[in-house]
Tab-separated table of C-alpha atoms in Angstrom:
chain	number	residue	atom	x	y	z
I	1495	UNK	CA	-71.275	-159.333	88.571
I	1496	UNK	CA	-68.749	-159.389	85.850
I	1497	UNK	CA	-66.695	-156.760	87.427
I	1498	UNK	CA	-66.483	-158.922	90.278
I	1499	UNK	CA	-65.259	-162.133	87.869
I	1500	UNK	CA	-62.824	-159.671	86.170
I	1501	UNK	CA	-60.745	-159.174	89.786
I	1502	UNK	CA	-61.123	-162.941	90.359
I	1503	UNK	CA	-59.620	-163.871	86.865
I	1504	UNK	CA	-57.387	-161.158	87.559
I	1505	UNK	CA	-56.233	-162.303	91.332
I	1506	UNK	CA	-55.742	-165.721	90.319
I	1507	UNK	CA	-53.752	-164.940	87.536
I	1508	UNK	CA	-51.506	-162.721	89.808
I	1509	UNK	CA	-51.164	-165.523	92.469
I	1510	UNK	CA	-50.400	-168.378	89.591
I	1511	UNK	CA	-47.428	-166.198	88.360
I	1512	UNK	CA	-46.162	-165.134	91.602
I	1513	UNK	CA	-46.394	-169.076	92.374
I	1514	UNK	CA	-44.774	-170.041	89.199
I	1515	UNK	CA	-41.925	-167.150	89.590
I	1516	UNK	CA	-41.156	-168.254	93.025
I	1517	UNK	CA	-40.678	-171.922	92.149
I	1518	UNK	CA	-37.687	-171.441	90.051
I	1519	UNK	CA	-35.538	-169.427	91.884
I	1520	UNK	CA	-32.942	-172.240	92.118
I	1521	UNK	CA	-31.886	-170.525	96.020
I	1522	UNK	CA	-33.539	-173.866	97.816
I	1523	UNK	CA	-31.059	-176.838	98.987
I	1524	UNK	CA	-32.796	-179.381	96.325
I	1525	UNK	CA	-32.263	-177.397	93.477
I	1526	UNK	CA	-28.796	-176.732	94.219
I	1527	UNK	CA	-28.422	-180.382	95.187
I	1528	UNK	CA	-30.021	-181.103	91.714
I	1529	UNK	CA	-27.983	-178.508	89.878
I	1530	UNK	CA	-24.563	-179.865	91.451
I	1531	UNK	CA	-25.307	-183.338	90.075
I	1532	UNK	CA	-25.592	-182.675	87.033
I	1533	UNK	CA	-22.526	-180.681	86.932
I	1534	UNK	CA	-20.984	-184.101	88.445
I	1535	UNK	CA	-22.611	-186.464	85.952
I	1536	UNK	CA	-21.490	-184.101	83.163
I	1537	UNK	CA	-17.536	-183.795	84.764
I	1538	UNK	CA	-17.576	-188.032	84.778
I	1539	UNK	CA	-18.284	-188.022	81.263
I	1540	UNK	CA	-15.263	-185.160	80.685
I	1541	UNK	CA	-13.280	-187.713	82.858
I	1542	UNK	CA	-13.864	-190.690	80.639
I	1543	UNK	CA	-13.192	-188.861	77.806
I	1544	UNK	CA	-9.290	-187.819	78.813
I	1545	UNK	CA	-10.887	-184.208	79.632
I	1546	UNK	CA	-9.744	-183.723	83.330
I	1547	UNK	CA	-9.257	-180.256	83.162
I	1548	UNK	CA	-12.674	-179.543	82.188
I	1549	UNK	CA	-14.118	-182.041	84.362
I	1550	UNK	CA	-12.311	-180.121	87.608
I	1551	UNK	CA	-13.526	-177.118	86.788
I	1552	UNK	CA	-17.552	-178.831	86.933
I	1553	UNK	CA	-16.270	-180.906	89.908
I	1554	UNK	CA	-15.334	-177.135	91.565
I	1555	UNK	CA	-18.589	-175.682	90.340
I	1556	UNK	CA	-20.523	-178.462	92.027
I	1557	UNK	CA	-18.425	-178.703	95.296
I	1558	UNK	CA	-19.507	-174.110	95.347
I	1559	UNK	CA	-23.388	-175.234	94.795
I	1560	UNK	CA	-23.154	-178.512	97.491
I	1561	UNK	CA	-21.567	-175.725	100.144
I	1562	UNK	CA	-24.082	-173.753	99.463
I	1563	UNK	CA	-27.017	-176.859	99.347
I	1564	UNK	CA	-25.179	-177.735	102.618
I	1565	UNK	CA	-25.463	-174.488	104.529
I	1566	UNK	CA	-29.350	-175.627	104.046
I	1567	UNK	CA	-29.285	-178.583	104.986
I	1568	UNK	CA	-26.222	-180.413	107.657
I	1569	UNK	CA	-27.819	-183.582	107.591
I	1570	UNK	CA	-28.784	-184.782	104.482
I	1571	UNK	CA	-25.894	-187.699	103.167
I	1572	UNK	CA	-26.490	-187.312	99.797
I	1573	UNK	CA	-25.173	-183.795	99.691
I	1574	UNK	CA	-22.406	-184.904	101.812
I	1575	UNK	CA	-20.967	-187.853	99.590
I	1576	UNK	CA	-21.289	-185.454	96.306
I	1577	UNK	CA	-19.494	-182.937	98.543
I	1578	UNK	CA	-16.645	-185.836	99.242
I	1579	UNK	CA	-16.674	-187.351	95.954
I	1580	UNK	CA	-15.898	-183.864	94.340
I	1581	UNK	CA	-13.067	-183.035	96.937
I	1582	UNK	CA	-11.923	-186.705	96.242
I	1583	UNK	CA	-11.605	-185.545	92.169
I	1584	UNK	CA	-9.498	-182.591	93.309
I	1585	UNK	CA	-7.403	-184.606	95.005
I	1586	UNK	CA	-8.097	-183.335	98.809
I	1587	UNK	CA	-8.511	-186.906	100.261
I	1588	UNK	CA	-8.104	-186.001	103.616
I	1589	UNK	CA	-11.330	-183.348	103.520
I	1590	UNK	CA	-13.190	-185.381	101.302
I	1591	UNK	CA	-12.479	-188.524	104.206
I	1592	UNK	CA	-14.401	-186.094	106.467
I	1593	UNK	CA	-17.622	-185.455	104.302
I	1594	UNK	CA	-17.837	-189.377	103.370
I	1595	UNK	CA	-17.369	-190.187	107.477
I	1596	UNK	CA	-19.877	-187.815	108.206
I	1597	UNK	CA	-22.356	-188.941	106.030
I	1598	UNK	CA	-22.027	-192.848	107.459
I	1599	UNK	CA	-22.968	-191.112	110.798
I	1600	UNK	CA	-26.464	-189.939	109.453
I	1601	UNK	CA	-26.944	-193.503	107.017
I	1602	UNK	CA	-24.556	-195.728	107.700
I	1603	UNK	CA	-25.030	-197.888	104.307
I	1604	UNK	CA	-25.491	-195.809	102.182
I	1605	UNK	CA	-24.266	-197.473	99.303
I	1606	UNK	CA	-22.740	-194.710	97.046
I	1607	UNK	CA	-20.774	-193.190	100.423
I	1608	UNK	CA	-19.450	-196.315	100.881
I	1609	UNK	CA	-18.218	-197.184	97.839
I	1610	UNK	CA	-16.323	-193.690	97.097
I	1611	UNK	CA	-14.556	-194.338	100.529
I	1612	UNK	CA	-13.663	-197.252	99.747
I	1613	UNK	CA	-12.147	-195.801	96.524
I	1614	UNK	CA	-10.364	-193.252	98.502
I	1615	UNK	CA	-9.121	-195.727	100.855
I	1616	UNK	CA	-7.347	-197.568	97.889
I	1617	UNK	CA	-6.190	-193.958	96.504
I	1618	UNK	CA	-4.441	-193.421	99.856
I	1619	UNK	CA	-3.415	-197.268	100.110
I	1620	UNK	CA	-5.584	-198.364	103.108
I	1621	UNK	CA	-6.638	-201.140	101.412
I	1622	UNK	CA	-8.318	-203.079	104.585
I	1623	UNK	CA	-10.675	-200.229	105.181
I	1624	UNK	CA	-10.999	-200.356	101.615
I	1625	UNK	CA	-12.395	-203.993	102.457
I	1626	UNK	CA	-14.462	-202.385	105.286
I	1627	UNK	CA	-16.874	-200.622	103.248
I	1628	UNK	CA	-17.534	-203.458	100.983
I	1629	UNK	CA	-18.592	-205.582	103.684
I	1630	UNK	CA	-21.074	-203.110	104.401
I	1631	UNK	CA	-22.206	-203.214	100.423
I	1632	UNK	CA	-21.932	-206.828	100.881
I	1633	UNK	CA	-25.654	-207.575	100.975
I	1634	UNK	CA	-27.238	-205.051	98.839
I	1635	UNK	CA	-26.322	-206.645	95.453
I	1636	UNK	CA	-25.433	-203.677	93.683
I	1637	UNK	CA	-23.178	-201.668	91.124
I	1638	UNK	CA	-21.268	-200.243	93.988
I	1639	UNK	CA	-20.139	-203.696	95.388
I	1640	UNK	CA	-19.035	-204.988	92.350
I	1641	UNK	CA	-17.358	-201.689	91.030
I	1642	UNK	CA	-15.872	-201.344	94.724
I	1643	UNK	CA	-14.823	-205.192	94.757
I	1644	UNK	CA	-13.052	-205.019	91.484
I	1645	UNK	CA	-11.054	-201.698	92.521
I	1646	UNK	CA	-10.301	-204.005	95.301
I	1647	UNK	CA	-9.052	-206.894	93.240
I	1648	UNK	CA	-6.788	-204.778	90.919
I	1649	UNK	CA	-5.018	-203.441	93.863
């Protein structure tokens, strides 16, 4: 009987770490979506602080890891506005336009999609599109409208 206890304990424990090992492996779409972010929160900060060229080089990491998150997963607009918002930082407007519009065709209010068009639409001075996607943040009472709204404003 307790050799038959012994290759349980021992089975389980096998099975736990092969569990545990397999969890982390950081291949999966939402850890590379997770991963990217951070490198994106962490280049904003750079930004604020007068560090752009630092800041790129996260923005570049991030836009590698959303490809790669993408290649996973084609319809999920999350990935797709981090993947425009980081092209937007590089200054590639016209391929980060295409991320951003593809992502309103899966969730057409999204909020944060909406709001980094609009910001590229004042970048490239289209400032009634611009106007566009805050009517669609209109009703949601959030940071994006009034960041977006203000942007708006100033120019």
């Amino acid at each position: 009987m307790k050799k038959i206890i012994c290759i349980f304990i021992l089975l389980l424990l096998t099975n736990l770490s092969l569990a545990a090992m397999s969890g982390g492996s950081g291949n999966n779409q939402d850890n590379l979506y997770k991963a990217a972010k951070k490198l994106v929160i962490k280049a904003k900060k750079l930004e604020k602080k007068d560090k752009l060229e630092k800041a790129l080089k996260l923005y570049s990491r991030a836009y590698d890891k959303l490809l790669k998150a993408y290649d996973k997963d084609k319809e999920n607009p999350d990935i797709l506005n981090y993947l425009g918002f980081t092209l937007r930082k590089a200054g590639n407007f016209e391929e980060a336009e295409k991320f951003y519009l593809a992502g309103l065709e899966i969730k057409p209010d999204h909020k944060g999609i909406n709001e980094y068009l609009g910001e590229l639409y004042i970048k490239t001075n289209r400032i009634e599109l611009a106007k566009e996607r805050l009517e669609v943040l209109k009703g949601c009472k959030c940071e994006e409208f009034e960041e977006l709204k203000e942007l708006i404003e100033k120019n």
